[in-house]
Amino acid sequence: MKIYNTLNKRKEEFTPLNGNDVKMYACGITVSGEAHIGHGYQALIYDIMRKYLKKSGYNVTYARNYTDVDDKIIAKSHETGIPADEYAAKMIENINAIMEKFQVDDPDVWLKATQNIDNIIDFVSTLIEKGHAYATKNGDVYFDVATFPAYGKLSNRNVDDALDGVRVDNDDEKKNAYDFALWKSAKPGEICWDSPWGKGRPGWHIECSAMNRAAFGEQIDIHGGGRDLIFPHHENEIAQTEALTGKQFVKYWTHNGLIKVNGQKMSKSLGNSLLLADLLEKYSDEAVKFALLQTNYRNDINITDDLFPDAEKHLYEFYSTLAVIDTVMDKLRGRELVLENADAITAAEIAAKVDGEFNACMDDDFNTALALSNLFGYFKEMKKLLSAGKSGDLFAALAYAIQIRKTYELLGLFKKNAKDYVAWYESQTSEEIPAEVKAIAEERWQARLEKNWAKSDELRAKLAEMGYVVKDGKTGYELTRA
């Protein structure tokens, strides 16, 4: 298995620090608002990584955090009049509910900043003792970047351009403009905790380092997050952690790409944020996943108007084939069909092919895009087998269906009942026929009952001009768009 390591800018063979055990951490959500599609995507990607590592035989412990105190949350608290801790707790409840609807599993360990205040204070105190941090008379504590010569090794930035494009705290007591806050003194009315430097709260960067140390010790195998976190967040994590321990903090740094909407970066300021809850009102969770996973996780995803509808349509076509197979097998149950030895061998070969090709894709830096592209070939072959109609062909089609469901469940796909999904999709996409058209169809049916064939034909032609087709049956008719 190879994983792209942002630290070394290349794919590397995956070898855990300690035998088969894997310690994995991904930066989670700052709960200042509802979950958007970027949050859902990042949670999906690292859930898939965790599951595939487990499938590959590793003992994985996956931790993820909620940032439940920061400037944005405090601003929302002031705006809504809800205490910051209550506001954050409500947001976490909402986000958990929508992630459950999205069907992304919880990590093995949940971490929250507010539940690790003692760990954070201990971490900061040790950095001060080691000469890597300093407190100001105002009660703020900063990391002294000049004491960590390797600063910038993840992002390939040097200290001289560390300020470029990054907001810094305006504090005259900082030694250097690029020093970053480990502990922030409390302003009047803000949520705060007691500390050796006075009442305050953690800086953003320190929480991940302190929580990792508390959960895993001094080193972890995989650290993940969005590419926008490389600098300054992950760069600062490296500096403060390695300054404290003297050891390499993370062996493999992984970063997913960003979400764009019609070519523009998704952001609240542009007003183009897509809330995950809104998407799941319109599309199935599997369609959203299918759409996102068609792009390699390290690349940006451009969400166009057609992205999710097209994904839903592809899934409908796949599920339609699965529904046919389910129907055929239901009809065959109870009949004396003999599964020949050759059929059993073919089924085993098909299962090995589907799973083996999936594993080859995922072993190459979790290449979900290639794994999904393989599905089109599998379903084309299944349709050919169904058309042939011989018992051996039907068993082969069934073998494909069984293994696809089993293998691709890891990506969150093909977990639904095929017939139910097909019915749901068709109900979602069926167009409401205008009352005027329905009235003409009814008038035509009455003419037909009265054996007024000339009028019936005239009204049929009128419906055709309006873009509708009528199909007669013994007890009624079916009206559809042409």
Short mmCIF file of C-alpha atoms in Angstrom, two decimals:
data_model
loop_
_atom_site.label_atom_id
_atom_site.label_comp_id
_atom_site.label_asym_id
_atom_site.label_seq_id
_atom_site.Cartn_x
_atom_site.Cartn_y
_atom_site.Cartn_z
CA MET A 1 0.00 0.00 0.00
CA LYS A 2 1.23 3.46 -0.94
CA ILE A 3 0.10 6.73 0.62
CA TYR A 4 0.95 10.22 -0.61
CA ASN A 5 2.85 11.98 2.18
CA THR A 6 2.48 15.76 2.07
CA LEU A 7 5.62 16.09 4.20
CA ASN A 8 7.86 14.47 1.58
CA LYS A 9 5.72 15.32 -1.49
CA ARG A 10 5.57 11.76 -2.80
CA LYS A 11 3.79 8.43 -2.50
CA GLU A 12 5.44 6.19 0.08
CA GLU A 13 5.07 2.58 1.12
CA PHE A 14 2.88 2.47 4.21
CA THR A 15 4.74 1.05 7.20
CA PRO A 16 3.24 1.80 10.64
CA LEU A 17 5.43 2.96 13.49
CA ASN A 18 4.54 -0.04 15.63
CA GLY A 19 3.94 -3.34 13.84
CA ASN A 20 0.34 -3.66 12.69
CA ASP A 21 -1.04 -0.92 14.93
CA VAL A 22 -2.09 2.34 13.29
CA LYS A 23 -2.76 5.60 15.13
CA MET A 24 -4.76 7.90 12.91
CA TYR A 25 -6.09 11.42 13.56
CA ALA A 26 -8.09 13.81 11.41
CA CYS A 27 -8.93 17.41 12.19
CA GLY A 28 -12.67 17.71 12.59
CA ILE A 29 -15.19 20.53 12.49
CA THR A 30 -15.14 23.91 14.20
CA VAL A 31 -18.75 23.98 15.36
CA SER A 32 -19.58 27.61 14.65
CA GLY A 33 -22.29 26.59 12.16
CA GLU A 34 -24.04 23.69 10.46
CA ALA A 35 -22.10 21.03 8.52
CA HIS A 36 -21.48 21.87 4.86
CA ILE A 37 -20.46 19.58 2.01
CA GLY A 38 -16.76 20.13 2.73
CA HIS A 39 -17.21 18.83 6.27
CA GLY A 40 -19.10 15.81 4.96
CA TYR A 41 -16.44 15.10 2.33
CA GLN A 42 -13.56 15.19 4.78
CA ALA A 43 -15.40 12.97 7.25
CA LEU A 44 -16.19 10.52 4.42
CA ILE A 45 -12.61 10.36 3.14
CA TYR A 46 -11.03 9.57 6.51
CA ASP A 47 -13.78 7.10 7.40
CA ILE A 48 -12.97 5.27 4.14
CA MET A 49 -9.22 5.37 4.86
CA ARG A 50 -9.82 3.90 8.32
CA LYS A 51 -12.07 1.14 6.92
CA TYR A 52 -9.68 0.20 4.14
CA LEU A 53 -6.72 0.06 6.51
CA LYS A 54 -8.77 -2.29 8.68
CA LYS A 55 -9.70 -4.38 5.64
CA SER A 56 -5.98 -4.60 4.86
CA GLY A 57 -5.34 -6.16 8.25
CA TYR A 58 -4.20 -3.21 10.35
CA ASN A 59 -5.37 -2.53 13.89
CA VAL A 60 -6.57 1.05 13.51
CA THR A 61 -7.45 3.53 16.22
CA TYR A 62 -8.99 6.56 14.56
CA ALA A 63 -9.49 9.80 16.48
CA ARG A 64 -11.27 12.92 15.37
CA ASN A 65 -11.94 16.20 17.13
CA TYR A 66 -14.54 18.89 17.48
CA THR A 67 -13.25 22.42 18.02
CA ASP A 68 -15.90 23.57 20.46
CA VAL A 69 -14.34 26.87 21.59
CA ASP A 70 -12.81 29.54 19.36
CA ASP A 71 -13.33 33.10 18.11
CA LYS A 72 -16.11 32.16 15.69
CA ILE A 73 -18.07 30.24 18.30
CA ILE A 74 -17.73 33.12 20.75
CA ALA A 75 -18.95 35.53 18.05
CA LYS A 76 -21.98 33.29 17.44
CA SER A 77 -22.61 33.21 21.17
CA HIS A 78 -22.71 37.00 21.30
CA GLU A 79 -24.89 37.12 18.18
CA THR A 80 -27.47 34.60 19.43
CA GLY A 81 -27.31 35.31 23.16
CA ILE A 82 -26.68 31.60 23.80
CA PRO A 83 -23.71 30.76 26.06
CA ALA A 84 -20.77 29.54 24.00
CA ASP A 85 -20.69 26.06 25.56
CA GLU A 86 -24.44 25.59 24.99
CA TYR A 87 -24.20 26.87 21.42
CA ALA A 88 -21.31 24.49 20.65
CA ALA A 89 -23.13 21.53 22.23
CA LYS A 90 -26.23 22.22 20.11
CA MET A 91 -24.16 22.47 16.92
CA ILE A 92 -22.42 19.17 17.72
CA GLU A 93 -25.81 17.53 18.23
CA ASN A 94 -27.00 18.86 14.85
CA ILE A 95 -23.80 17.84 13.05
CA ASN A 96 -23.87 14.34 14.53
CA ALA A 97 -27.45 13.92 13.33
CA ILE A 98 -26.67 14.95 9.76
CA MET A 99 -23.51 12.78 9.65
CA GLU A 100 -25.65 9.84 10.75
CA LYS A 101 -28.04 10.61 7.88
CA PHE A 102 -25.02 10.81 5.56
CA GLN A 103 -24.05 7.39 6.97
CA VAL A 104 -20.49 8.22 7.91
CA ASP A 105 -19.39 6.21 10.93
CA ASP A 106 -18.09 7.79 14.13
CA PRO A 107 -14.35 7.62 14.80
CA ASP A 108 -13.07 5.22 17.44
CA VAL A 109 -12.25 8.20 19.67
CA TRP A 110 -14.04 11.56 19.81
CA LEU A 111 -12.00 14.47 21.18
CA LYS A 112 -13.17 17.94 22.20
CA ALA A 113 -11.09 20.98 23.06
CA THR A 114 -13.16 21.88 26.13
CA GLN A 115 -12.67 18.39 27.58
CA ASN A 116 -8.87 18.71 27.31
CA ILE A 117 -8.19 22.05 28.99
CA ASP A 118 -5.89 20.47 31.62
CA ASN A 119 -3.96 18.63 28.90
CA ILE A 120 -3.62 21.86 26.92
CA ILE A 121 -2.41 23.85 29.95
CA ASP A 122 0.13 21.12 30.75
CA PHE A 123 1.36 21.15 27.14
CA VAL A 124 1.76 24.94 27.09
CA SER A 125 3.49 24.96 30.49
CA THR A 126 6.05 22.43 29.27
CA LEU A 127 6.75 24.47 26.13
CA ILE A 128 7.44 27.52 28.33
CA GLU A 129 9.76 25.45 30.55
CA LYS A 130 11.66 24.26 27.47
CA GLY A 131 12.09 27.83 26.20
CA HIS A 132 9.81 27.44 23.16
CA ALA A 133 6.96 29.65 24.41
CA TYR A 134 6.53 32.82 26.43
CA ALA A 135 3.74 34.51 28.37
CA THR A 136 2.91 38.18 28.09
CA LYS A 137 1.82 40.51 30.88
CA ASN A 138 -1.69 40.43 29.41
CA GLY A 139 -1.95 36.69 30.05
CA ASP A 140 -1.45 35.51 26.45
CA VAL A 141 1.04 32.76 25.64
CA TYR A 142 2.82 32.52 22.27
CA PHE A 143 4.97 29.90 20.60
CA ASP A 144 8.40 31.31 19.77
CA VAL A 145 8.83 30.23 16.14
CA ALA A 146 12.50 31.30 16.13
CA THR A 147 13.29 28.46 18.56
CA PHE A 148 12.17 25.82 16.03
CA PRO A 149 14.53 25.94 13.00
CA ALA A 150 12.53 23.33 11.04
CA TYR A 151 9.47 25.60 10.91
CA GLY A 152 7.95 25.45 7.42
CA LYS A 153 9.01 21.90 6.49
CA LEU A 154 5.45 20.74 5.77
CA SER A 155 4.36 23.71 3.67
CA ASN A 156 7.82 24.51 2.24
CA ARG A 157 7.55 28.04 3.61
CA ASN A 158 10.35 29.84 5.37
CA VAL A 159 9.86 32.23 8.26
CA ASP A 160 10.32 35.27 6.00
CA ASP A 161 7.16 34.47 4.03
CA ALA A 162 5.24 32.86 6.87
CA LEU A 163 3.06 35.98 7.12
CA ASP A 164 2.06 35.91 3.48
CA GLY A 165 -1.70 35.61 3.21
CA VAL A 166 -2.16 34.63 6.86
CA ARG A 167 -3.91 36.70 9.50
CA VAL A 168 -1.79 37.21 12.61
CA ASP A 169 -2.69 38.48 16.05
CA ASN A 170 -1.93 42.17 16.50
CA ASP A 171 -0.12 42.15 19.83
CA ASP A 172 2.75 44.50 20.61
CA GLU A 173 4.02 42.01 23.22
CA LYS A 174 4.80 39.32 20.64
CA LYS A 175 8.52 38.83 20.00
CA ASN A 176 7.87 38.28 16.30
CA ALA A 177 4.81 38.83 14.13
CA TYR A 178 4.78 35.16 13.07
CA ASP A 179 4.65 33.77 16.64
CA PHE A 180 1.29 32.11 17.18
CA ALA A 181 -1.06 31.95 20.15
CA LEU A 182 -1.09 28.92 22.42
CA TRP A 183 -3.30 30.50 25.09
CA LYS A 184 -5.53 33.56 24.72
CA SER A 185 -6.41 35.82 27.62
CA ALA A 186 -10.13 36.22 28.17
CA LYS A 187 -12.00 39.33 27.15
CA PRO A 188 -14.99 40.46 29.23
CA GLY A 189 -17.97 38.17 28.74
CA GLU A 190 -16.01 35.38 27.01
CA ILE A 191 -15.98 31.72 28.01
CA CYS A 192 -12.75 31.07 29.91
CA TRP A 193 -10.80 28.77 32.22
CA ASP A 194 -8.27 29.41 34.98
CA SER A 195 -4.62 28.96 34.04
CA PRO A 196 -1.15 29.89 35.39
CA TRP A 197 -1.32 32.96 33.12
CA GLY A 198 -4.79 34.09 34.14
CA LYS A 199 -8.25 33.39 32.81
CA GLY A 200 -8.31 32.44 29.15
CA ARG A 201 -8.87 29.75 26.55
CA PRO A 202 -6.77 27.66 24.17
CA GLY A 203 -5.47 28.89 20.85
CA TRP A 204 -6.70 26.89 17.86
CA HIS A 205 -3.47 25.10 16.95
CA ILE A 206 -2.57 23.80 20.39
CA GLU A 207 -5.72 21.73 20.89
CA CYS A 208 -4.88 19.12 18.24
CA SER A 209 -1.34 18.63 19.55
CA ALA A 210 -2.47 18.32 23.17
CA MET A 211 -5.36 15.97 22.36
CA ASN A 212 -3.14 13.77 20.21
CA ARG A 213 -0.60 13.52 23.00
CA ALA A 214 -3.32 12.61 25.50
CA ALA A 215 -4.93 10.03 23.23
CA PHE A 216 -1.92 8.49 21.48
CA GLY A 217 1.34 9.57 23.11
CA GLU A 218 4.18 11.37 21.34
CA GLN A 219 3.84 10.02 17.79
CA ILE A 220 1.10 8.98 15.38
CA ASP A 221 1.10 7.25 12.00
CA ILE A 222 -1.40 9.30 9.99
CA HIS A 223 -2.64 12.85 10.42
CA GLY A 224 -5.28 14.15 8.03
CA GLY A 225 -7.27 17.22 7.16
CA GLY A 226 -8.16 19.55 4.33
CA ARG A 227 -5.38 21.01 2.22
CA ASP A 228 -6.24 24.46 3.55
CA LEU A 229 -4.94 23.32 6.95
CA ILE A 230 -1.36 22.67 5.80
CA PHE A 231 -0.41 26.22 6.68
CA PRO A 232 -0.58 27.50 9.29
CA HIS A 233 -2.53 24.91 11.31
CA HIS A 234 -0.60 21.72 10.63
CA GLU A 235 2.71 23.56 10.35
CA ASN A 236 2.10 24.93 13.84
CA GLU A 237 1.09 21.51 15.15
CA ILE A 238 4.43 20.13 14.01
CA ALA A 239 6.39 23.00 15.56
CA GLN A 240 4.79 22.89 19.01
CA THR A 241 4.66 19.08 19.24
CA GLU A 242 8.18 18.34 18.02
CA ALA A 243 9.57 21.20 20.11
CA LEU A 244 8.04 19.52 23.15
CA THR A 245 8.92 15.87 22.41
CA GLY A 246 12.05 16.11 20.26
CA LYS A 247 10.52 13.38 18.05
CA GLN A 248 8.86 13.32 14.64
CA PHE A 249 5.18 13.94 15.38
CA VAL A 250 3.52 12.35 12.31
CA LYS A 251 4.89 9.80 9.87
CA TYR A 252 2.34 10.34 7.07
CA TRP A 253 0.60 13.66 6.52
CA THR A 254 -2.47 13.35 4.26
CA HIS A 255 -4.64 16.16 2.90
CA ASN A 256 -7.85 16.12 0.91
CA GLY A 257 -8.62 18.69 -1.77
CA LEU A 258 -11.02 21.59 -1.43
CA ILE A 259 -14.59 22.04 -2.60
CA LYS A 260 -15.34 24.54 -5.36
CA VAL A 261 -18.78 25.55 -6.58
CA ASN A 262 -18.93 26.27 -10.31
CA GLY A 263 -15.20 26.98 -10.26
CA GLN A 264 -15.14 29.21 -7.18
CA LYS A 265 -13.83 28.22 -3.77
CA MET A 266 -16.73 27.50 -1.46
CA SER A 267 -16.96 30.07 1.32
CA LYS A 268 -19.51 31.86 3.46
CA SER A 269 -18.27 35.23 2.21
CA LEU A 270 -19.17 34.27 -1.38
CA GLY A 271 -22.52 32.90 -0.26
CA ASN A 272 -21.98 29.59 -2.07
CA SER A 273 -21.72 27.20 0.86
CA LEU A 274 -23.69 23.99 0.35
CA LEU A 275 -25.13 22.66 3.58
CA LEU A 276 -25.00 18.88 3.83
CA ALA A 277 -28.53 18.78 5.24
CA ASP A 278 -29.89 20.64 2.18
CA LEU A 279 -28.17 18.24 -0.24
CA LEU A 280 -29.54 15.20 1.57
CA GLU A 281 -33.05 16.60 1.21
CA LYS A 282 -32.64 16.43 -2.58
CA TYR A 283 -30.30 13.49 -3.15
CA SER A 284 -29.59 10.11 -1.61
CA ASP A 285 -26.55 9.83 0.64
CA GLU A 286 -25.06 7.37 -1.85
CA ALA A 287 -25.40 9.80 -4.75
CA VAL A 288 -23.56 12.50 -2.79
CA LYS A 289 -20.81 10.01 -1.96
CA PHE A 290 -20.60 8.73 -5.53
CA ALA A 291 -20.28 12.29 -6.83
CA LEU A 292 -17.50 13.19 -4.39
CA LEU A 293 -15.53 9.97 -4.72
CA GLN A 294 -15.26 10.25 -8.51
CA THR A 295 -12.35 12.63 -7.88
CA ASN A 296 -9.09 11.52 -6.28
CA TYR A 297 -9.20 12.73 -2.67
CA ARG A 298 -6.10 14.93 -3.08
CA ASN A 299 -7.65 16.95 -5.92
CA ASP A 300 -10.18 19.75 -5.67
CA ILE A 301 -13.79 18.94 -6.48
CA ASN A 302 -15.75 21.33 -8.66
CA ILE A 303 -19.46 21.08 -7.88
CA THR A 304 -21.50 21.96 -10.93
CA ASP A 305 -25.27 21.94 -11.28
CA ASP A 306 -25.11 18.49 -12.90
CA LEU A 307 -22.73 16.75 -10.48
CA PHE A 308 -25.22 15.29 -8.02
CA PRO A 309 -28.09 14.65 -10.48
CA ASP A 310 -25.68 12.77 -12.77
CA ALA A 311 -24.40 10.72 -9.84
CA GLU A 312 -27.96 9.86 -8.82
CA LYS A 313 -28.72 8.81 -12.41
CA HIS A 314 -25.67 6.52 -12.52
CA LEU A 315 -26.75 4.91 -9.27
CA TYR A 316 -30.27 4.46 -10.60
CA GLU A 317 -28.90 2.61 -13.63
CA PHE A 318 -26.73 0.41 -11.40
CA TYR A 319 -29.54 -0.30 -8.97
CA SER A 320 -31.92 -1.06 -11.85
CA THR A 321 -29.61 -3.88 -12.92
CA LEU A 322 -29.36 -5.12 -9.34
CA ALA A 323 -33.16 -5.03 -9.09
CA VAL A 324 -33.47 -7.20 -12.23
CA ILE A 325 -31.01 -9.69 -10.77
CA ASP A 326 -32.94 -9.76 -7.49
CA THR A 327 -36.19 -10.38 -9.40
CA VAL A 328 -34.66 -13.17 -11.48
CA MET A 329 -33.23 -14.89 -8.42
CA ASP A 330 -36.56 -14.58 -6.61
CA LYS A 331 -38.23 -16.40 -9.53
CA LEU A 332 -35.56 -19.08 -9.58
CA ARG A 333 -35.87 -19.86 -5.87
CA GLY A 334 -37.60 -23.14 -5.27
CA ARG A 335 -36.81 -24.53 -8.70
CA GLU A 336 -34.44 -27.41 -9.15
CA LEU A 337 -31.52 -25.51 -10.59
CA VAL A 338 -28.19 -27.25 -10.25
CA LEU A 339 -25.16 -25.07 -9.63
CA GLU A 340 -22.52 -26.79 -11.73
CA ASN A 341 -18.93 -26.99 -10.53
CA ALA A 342 -17.94 -24.72 -13.41
CA ASP A 343 -20.49 -22.15 -12.25
CA ALA A 344 -19.04 -22.19 -8.75
CA ILE A 345 -15.52 -21.68 -10.12
CA THR A 346 -16.72 -18.78 -12.30
CA ALA A 347 -18.46 -17.16 -9.33
CA ALA A 348 -15.27 -17.43 -7.25
CA GLU A 349 -13.23 -15.93 -10.08
CA ILE A 350 -15.65 -13.03 -10.44
CA ALA A 351 -15.57 -12.34 -6.71
CA ALA A 352 -11.76 -12.37 -6.72
CA LYS A 353 -11.67 -10.08 -9.77
CA VAL A 354 -14.00 -7.44 -8.34
CA ASP A 355 -12.41 -7.38 -4.90
CA GLY A 356 -8.86 -7.67 -6.22
CA GLU A 357 -9.24 -4.77 -8.62
CA PHE A 358 -10.83 -2.66 -5.90
CA ASN A 359 -7.94 -3.39 -3.54
CA ALA A 360 -5.41 -2.50 -6.24
CA CYS A 361 -7.07 0.89 -6.64
CA MET A 362 -7.20 1.56 -2.93
CA ASP A 363 -3.61 0.40 -2.38
CA ASP A 364 -2.59 3.22 -4.73
CA ASP A 365 -3.24 6.10 -2.32
CA PHE A 366 -6.95 5.29 -1.83
CA ASN A 367 -7.87 5.82 -5.49
CA THR A 368 -11.66 5.80 -5.20
CA ALA A 369 -12.00 7.49 -8.61
CA LEU A 370 -10.52 4.48 -10.40
CA ALA A 371 -12.48 2.05 -8.23
CA LEU A 372 -15.74 3.76 -9.25
CA SER A 373 -14.80 3.80 -12.93
CA ASN A 374 -14.50 -0.02 -12.79
CA LEU A 375 -18.19 -0.25 -11.91
CA PHE A 376 -19.29 0.75 -15.40
CA GLY A 377 -17.51 -2.25 -16.91
CA TYR A 378 -18.90 -4.64 -14.31
CA PHE A 379 -22.49 -3.54 -14.85
CA LYS A 380 -22.11 -3.68 -18.63
CA GLU A 381 -20.98 -7.29 -18.28
CA MET A 382 -23.87 -8.06 -15.91
CA LYS A 383 -26.38 -6.79 -18.48
CA LYS A 384 -24.84 -9.04 -21.14
CA LEU A 385 -25.08 -12.03 -18.82
CA LEU A 386 -28.71 -11.26 -18.03
CA SER A 387 -29.53 -10.97 -21.74
CA ALA A 388 -27.96 -14.38 -22.42
CA GLY A 389 -30.39 -15.85 -19.92
CA LYS A 390 -28.75 -19.25 -19.37
CA SER A 391 -28.53 -20.53 -15.82
CA GLY A 392 -24.74 -20.27 -15.78
CA ASP A 393 -24.91 -16.67 -17.00
CA LEU A 394 -27.50 -15.81 -14.37
CA PHE A 395 -25.31 -17.27 -11.63
CA ALA A 396 -22.36 -15.23 -12.97
CA ALA A 397 -24.45 -12.04 -12.91
CA LEU A 398 -25.48 -12.89 -9.37
CA ALA A 399 -21.82 -13.37 -8.41
CA TYR A 400 -21.03 -9.89 -9.70
CA ALA A 401 -23.96 -8.42 -7.77
CA ILE A 402 -23.04 -10.13 -4.51
CA GLN A 403 -19.38 -9.11 -4.64
CA ILE A 404 -20.03 -5.53 -5.76
CA ARG A 405 -22.37 -5.05 -2.83
CA LYS A 406 -19.84 -6.58 -0.46
CA THR A 407 -16.77 -4.74 -1.76
CA TYR A 408 -18.23 -1.30 -2.45
CA GLU A 409 -20.03 -1.11 0.88
CA LEU A 410 -16.67 0.16 2.15
CA LEU A 411 -17.30 3.33 0.12
CA GLY A 412 -20.84 3.56 1.48
CA LEU A 413 -22.44 2.32 -1.77
CA PHE A 414 -25.02 -0.36 -2.70
CA LYS A 415 -26.32 -0.68 0.84
CA LYS A 416 -29.94 -0.02 -0.13
CA ASN A 417 -32.65 -2.43 -1.27
CA ALA A 418 -32.42 -2.20 -5.06
CA LYS A 419 -36.16 -2.28 -5.80
CA ASP A 420 -36.90 0.30 -3.12
CA TYR A 421 -34.20 2.65 -4.44
CA VAL A 422 -35.45 2.31 -8.04
CA ALA A 423 -39.00 3.08 -6.92
CA TRP A 424 -37.79 6.08 -4.89
CA TYR A 425 -35.75 7.48 -7.79
CA GLU A 426 -38.62 7.12 -10.25
CA SER A 427 -41.00 8.83 -7.84
CA GLN A 428 -38.50 11.69 -7.43
CA THR A 429 -37.98 12.19 -11.14
CA SER A 430 -41.52 11.66 -12.40
CA GLU A 431 -42.93 14.87 -13.81
CA GLU A 432 -46.29 16.16 -12.68
CA ILE A 433 -48.59 16.11 -15.71
CA PRO A 434 -50.50 19.40 -16.20
CA ALA A 435 -54.24 19.33 -15.47
CA GLU A 436 -55.00 20.44 -19.05
CA VAL A 437 -53.19 17.42 -20.46
CA LYS A 438 -54.90 15.07 -18.01
CA ALA A 439 -58.29 16.47 -19.04
CA ILE A 440 -57.61 15.79 -22.74
CA ALA A 441 -56.47 12.26 -21.91
CA GLU A 442 -59.65 11.64 -19.94
CA GLU A 443 -61.78 13.02 -22.78
CA ARG A 444 -59.99 10.72 -25.21
CA TRP A 445 -60.57 7.69 -22.95
CA GLN A 446 -64.28 8.47 -22.81
CA ALA A 447 -64.39 8.74 -26.62
CA ARG A 448 -62.70 5.37 -26.82
CA LEU A 449 -65.24 3.83 -24.42
CA GLU A 450 -67.99 5.24 -26.64
CA LYS A 451 -66.18 3.77 -29.67
CA ASN A 452 -65.81 7.21 -31.16
CA TRP A 453 -62.57 6.24 -32.87
CA ALA A 454 -62.24 9.43 -34.94
CA LYS A 455 -62.37 11.67 -31.86
CA SER A 456 -60.08 9.30 -29.96
CA ASP A 457 -57.46 9.50 -32.73
CA GLU A 458 -57.82 13.28 -32.95
CA LEU A 459 -57.19 13.68 -29.21
CA ARG A 460 -54.27 11.23 -29.33
CA ALA A 461 -52.67 13.41 -32.01
CA LYS A 462 -53.30 16.51 -29.90
CA LEU A 463 -51.57 14.88 -26.91
CA ALA A 464 -48.63 13.97 -29.15
CA GLU A 465 -48.31 17.60 -30.23
CA MET A 466 -48.17 18.57 -26.55
CA GLY A 467 -45.36 16.06 -25.99
CA TYR A 468 -47.26 13.17 -24.41
CA VAL A 469 -47.81 9.53 -25.32
CA VAL A 470 -50.88 7.53 -24.32
CA LYS A 471 -50.82 3.75 -24.01
CA ASP A 472 -54.15 1.93 -23.64
CA GLY A 473 -54.81 -1.12 -21.53
CA LYS A 474 -57.85 -3.24 -20.77
CA THR A 475 -58.91 -1.21 -17.76
CA GLY A 476 -57.31 2.16 -18.38
CA TYR A 477 -54.48 4.06 -19.94
CA GLU A 478 -50.94 5.22 -19.14
CA LEU A 479 -49.93 8.79 -19.96
CA THR A 480 -46.23 9.65 -20.16
CA ARG A 481 -44.04 12.36 -21.66
CA ALA A 482 -42.73 11.48 -25.11
#
